[in-house]
mmCIF file of C-alpha atoms in Angstrom:
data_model
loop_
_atom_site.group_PDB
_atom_site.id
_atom_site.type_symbol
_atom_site.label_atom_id
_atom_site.label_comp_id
_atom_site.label_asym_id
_atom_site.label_seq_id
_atom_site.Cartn_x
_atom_site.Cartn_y
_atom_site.Cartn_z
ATOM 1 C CA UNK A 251 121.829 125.648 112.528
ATOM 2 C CA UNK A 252 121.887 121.577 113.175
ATOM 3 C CA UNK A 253 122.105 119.169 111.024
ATOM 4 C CA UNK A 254 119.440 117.579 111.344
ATOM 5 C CA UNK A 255 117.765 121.037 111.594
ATOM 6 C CA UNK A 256 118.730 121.997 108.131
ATOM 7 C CA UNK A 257 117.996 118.360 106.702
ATOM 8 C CA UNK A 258 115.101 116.893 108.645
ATOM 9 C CA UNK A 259 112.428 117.459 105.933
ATOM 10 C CA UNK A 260 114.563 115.985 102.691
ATOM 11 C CA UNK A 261 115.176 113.172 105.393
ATOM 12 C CA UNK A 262 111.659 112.612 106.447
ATOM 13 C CA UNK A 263 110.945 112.534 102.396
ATOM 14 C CA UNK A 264 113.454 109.848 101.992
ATOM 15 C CA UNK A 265 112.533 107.723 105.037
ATOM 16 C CA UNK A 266 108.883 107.949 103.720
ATOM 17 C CA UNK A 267 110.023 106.849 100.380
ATOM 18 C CA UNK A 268 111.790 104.194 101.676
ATOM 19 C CA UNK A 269 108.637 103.095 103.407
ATOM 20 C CA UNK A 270 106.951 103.494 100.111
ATOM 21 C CA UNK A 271 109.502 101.555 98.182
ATOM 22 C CA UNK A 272 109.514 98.421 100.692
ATOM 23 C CA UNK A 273 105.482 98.343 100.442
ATOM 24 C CA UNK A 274 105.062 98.346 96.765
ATOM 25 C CA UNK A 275 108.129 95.489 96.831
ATOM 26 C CA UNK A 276 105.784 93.581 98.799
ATOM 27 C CA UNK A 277 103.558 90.932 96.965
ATOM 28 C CA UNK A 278 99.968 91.296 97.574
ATOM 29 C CA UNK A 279 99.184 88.406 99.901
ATOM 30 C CA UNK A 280 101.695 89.509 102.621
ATOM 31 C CA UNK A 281 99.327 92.847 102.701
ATOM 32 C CA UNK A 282 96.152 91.131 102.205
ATOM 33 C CA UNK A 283 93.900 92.278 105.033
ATOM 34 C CA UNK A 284 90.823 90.421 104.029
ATOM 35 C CA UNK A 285 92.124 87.614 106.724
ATOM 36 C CA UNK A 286 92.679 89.803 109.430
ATOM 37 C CA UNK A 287 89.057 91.745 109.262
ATOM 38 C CA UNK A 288 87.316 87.970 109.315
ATOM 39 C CA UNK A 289 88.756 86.904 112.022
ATOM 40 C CA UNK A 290 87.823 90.205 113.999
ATOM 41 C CA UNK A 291 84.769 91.847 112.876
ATOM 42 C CA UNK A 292 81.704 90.553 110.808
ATOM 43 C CA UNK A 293 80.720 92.465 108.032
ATOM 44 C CA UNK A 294 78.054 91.506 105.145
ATOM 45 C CA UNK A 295 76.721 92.787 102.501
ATOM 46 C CA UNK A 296 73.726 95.341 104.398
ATOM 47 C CA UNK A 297 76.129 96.910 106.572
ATOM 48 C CA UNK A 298 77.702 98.671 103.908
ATOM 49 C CA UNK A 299 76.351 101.309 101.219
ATOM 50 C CA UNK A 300 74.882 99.836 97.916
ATOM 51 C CA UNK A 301 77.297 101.240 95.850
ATOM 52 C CA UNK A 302 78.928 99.458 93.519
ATOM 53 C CA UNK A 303 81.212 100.634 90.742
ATOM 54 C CA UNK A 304 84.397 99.274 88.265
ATOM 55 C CA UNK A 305 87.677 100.797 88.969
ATOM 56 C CA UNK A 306 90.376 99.882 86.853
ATOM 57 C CA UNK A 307 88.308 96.836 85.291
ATOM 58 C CA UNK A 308 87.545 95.433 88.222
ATOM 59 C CA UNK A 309 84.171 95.341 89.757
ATOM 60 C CA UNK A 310 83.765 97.225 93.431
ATOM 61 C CA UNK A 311 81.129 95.458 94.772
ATOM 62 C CA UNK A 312 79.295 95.401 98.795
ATOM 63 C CA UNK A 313 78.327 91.664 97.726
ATOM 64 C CA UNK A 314 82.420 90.862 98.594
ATOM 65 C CA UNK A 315 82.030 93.038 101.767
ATOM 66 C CA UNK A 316 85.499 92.439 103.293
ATOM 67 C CA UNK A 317 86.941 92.778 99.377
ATOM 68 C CA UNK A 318 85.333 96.167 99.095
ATOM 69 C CA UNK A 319 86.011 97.490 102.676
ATOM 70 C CA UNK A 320 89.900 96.578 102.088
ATOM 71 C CA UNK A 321 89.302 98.531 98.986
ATOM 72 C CA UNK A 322 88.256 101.578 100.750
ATOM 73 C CA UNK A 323 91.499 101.215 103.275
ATOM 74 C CA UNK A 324 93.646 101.147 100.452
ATOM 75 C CA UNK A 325 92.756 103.922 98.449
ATOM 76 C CA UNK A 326 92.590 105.739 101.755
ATOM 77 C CA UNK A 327 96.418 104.814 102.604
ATOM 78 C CA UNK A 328 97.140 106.066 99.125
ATOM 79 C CA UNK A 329 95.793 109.376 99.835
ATOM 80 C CA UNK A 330 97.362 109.451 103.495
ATOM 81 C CA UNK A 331 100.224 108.194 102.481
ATOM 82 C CA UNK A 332 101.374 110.444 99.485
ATOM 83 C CA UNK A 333 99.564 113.574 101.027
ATOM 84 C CA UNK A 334 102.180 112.636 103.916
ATOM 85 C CA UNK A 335 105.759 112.402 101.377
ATOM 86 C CA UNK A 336 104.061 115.632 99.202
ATOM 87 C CA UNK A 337 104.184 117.282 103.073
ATOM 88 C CA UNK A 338 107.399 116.457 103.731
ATOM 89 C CA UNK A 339 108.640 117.231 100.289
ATOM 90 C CA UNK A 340 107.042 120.688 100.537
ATOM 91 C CA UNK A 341 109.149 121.464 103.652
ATOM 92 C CA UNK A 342 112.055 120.478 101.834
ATOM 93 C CA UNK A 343 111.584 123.428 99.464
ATOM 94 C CA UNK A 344 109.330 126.290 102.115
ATOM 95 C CA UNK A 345 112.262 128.598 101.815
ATOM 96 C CA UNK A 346 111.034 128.986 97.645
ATOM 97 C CA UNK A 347 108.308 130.965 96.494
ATOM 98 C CA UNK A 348 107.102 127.733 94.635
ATOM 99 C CA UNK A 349 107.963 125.335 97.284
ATOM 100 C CA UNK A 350 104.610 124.028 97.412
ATOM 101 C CA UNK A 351 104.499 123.741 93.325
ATOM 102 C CA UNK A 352 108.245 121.652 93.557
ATOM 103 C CA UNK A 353 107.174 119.943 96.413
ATOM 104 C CA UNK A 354 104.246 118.297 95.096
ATOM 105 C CA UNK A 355 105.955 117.859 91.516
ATOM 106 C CA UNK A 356 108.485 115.500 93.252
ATOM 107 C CA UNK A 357 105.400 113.553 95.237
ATOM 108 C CA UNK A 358 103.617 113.418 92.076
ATOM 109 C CA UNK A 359 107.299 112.065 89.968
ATOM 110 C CA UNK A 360 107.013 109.490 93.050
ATOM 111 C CA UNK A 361 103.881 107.820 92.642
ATOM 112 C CA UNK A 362 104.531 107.190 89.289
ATOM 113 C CA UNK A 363 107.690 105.452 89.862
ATOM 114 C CA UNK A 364 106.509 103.599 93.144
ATOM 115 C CA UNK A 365 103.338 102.793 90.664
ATOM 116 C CA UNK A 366 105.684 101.772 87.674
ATOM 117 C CA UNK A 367 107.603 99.829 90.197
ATOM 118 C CA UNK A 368 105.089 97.847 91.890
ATOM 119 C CA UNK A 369 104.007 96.768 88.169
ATOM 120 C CA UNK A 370 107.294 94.259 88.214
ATOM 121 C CA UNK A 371 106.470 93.066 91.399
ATOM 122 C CA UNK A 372 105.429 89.015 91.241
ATOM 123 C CA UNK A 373 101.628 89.530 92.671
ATOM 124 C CA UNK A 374 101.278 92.759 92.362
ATOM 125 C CA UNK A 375 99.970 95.284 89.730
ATOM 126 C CA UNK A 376 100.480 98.782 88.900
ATOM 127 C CA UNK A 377 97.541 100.657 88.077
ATOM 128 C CA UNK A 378 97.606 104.888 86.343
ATOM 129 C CA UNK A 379 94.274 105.464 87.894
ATOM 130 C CA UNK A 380 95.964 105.064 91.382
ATOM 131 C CA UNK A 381 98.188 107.480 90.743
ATOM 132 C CA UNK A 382 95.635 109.924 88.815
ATOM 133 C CA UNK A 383 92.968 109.197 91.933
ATOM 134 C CA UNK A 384 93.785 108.629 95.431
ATOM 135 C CA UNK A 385 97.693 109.726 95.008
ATOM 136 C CA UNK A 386 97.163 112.738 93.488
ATOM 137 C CA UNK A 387 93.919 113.597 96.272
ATOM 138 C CA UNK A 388 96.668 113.492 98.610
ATOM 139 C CA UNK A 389 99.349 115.317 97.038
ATOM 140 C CA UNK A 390 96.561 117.824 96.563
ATOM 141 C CA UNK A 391 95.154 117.995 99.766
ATOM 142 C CA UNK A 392 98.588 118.912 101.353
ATOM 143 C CA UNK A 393 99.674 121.280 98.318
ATOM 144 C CA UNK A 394 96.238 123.444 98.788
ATOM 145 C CA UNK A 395 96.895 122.880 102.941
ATOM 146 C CA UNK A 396 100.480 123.924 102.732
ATOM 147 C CA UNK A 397 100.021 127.032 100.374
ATOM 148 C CA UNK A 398 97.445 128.718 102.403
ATOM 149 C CA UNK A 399 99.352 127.942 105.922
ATOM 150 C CA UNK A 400 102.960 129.036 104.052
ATOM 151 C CA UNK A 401 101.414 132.426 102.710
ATOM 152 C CA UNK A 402 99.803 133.152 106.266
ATOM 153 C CA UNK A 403 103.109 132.897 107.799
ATOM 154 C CA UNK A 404 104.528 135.004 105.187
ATOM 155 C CA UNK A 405 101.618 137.796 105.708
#
């Protein structure tokens, strides 16, 4: 067996924890979208649903239509992103009869330090709900995924 055989999926959870790491580190107005979308597309306030909510104090709102789409892209990055490093953490531990369980332990043990650490970052804040909402959707998506396609190749 390779090396890179053996240690591709610890390595893949690294890299993506890297990639992680260097986006919480970055303050909020280097990632700010909100720029990018007016310069491209028009959106107002009747082409999106009239659904407004609070989420973490802070009002959700279709009246701040490029605010509230961003919003949407976020939470949808967390759930892509972390359902991606709870995959690759899984395949780290297949060989186990609990990979998926350890796997999705470490993702979880992630997003709370990546959360923690994006609370010291000038610009940026570091929100619980984030890791109790769209993080863990992701790290559950892939551990329900990953059990049922690990025990049909065991069967």
């Amino acid at each position: 067996m390779t090396f890179f055989t053996y240690w591709k999926w610890p390595i893949l959870a690294l890299i993506m924890m890297g990639v992680l790491f260097i986006s919480s580190h970055t303050p909020y107005q280097e990632q700010d979208l909100k720029p990018f979308f007016k310069d491209f597309i028009t959106i107002t306030e009747n082409d999106l649903p009239d659904v407004e909510f609070t989420y973490d104090g802070a009002l959700v709102t279709p009246s701040e239509p490029y605010q509230y789409v961003e919003f949407f892209l976020r939470k949808a990055a967390h759930v892509g992103s972390f359902g991606l490093l709870a995959f690759f953490c899984v395949m780290t531990f297949k060989k186990r009869s609990y990979g998926p369980i350890y796997g999705s332990l470490v993702a979880f043990g992630y997003a709370m330090f990546d959360e923690f650490h994006q609370s010291l970052i000038e610009g940026r804040t570091g929100h619980l709900i984030d890791v109790l909402v769209p993080d863990t959707m992701g790290i559950l998506i892939t551990f329900l995924a990953t059990t049922i396609l690990l025990k049909r190749r065991t069967t």
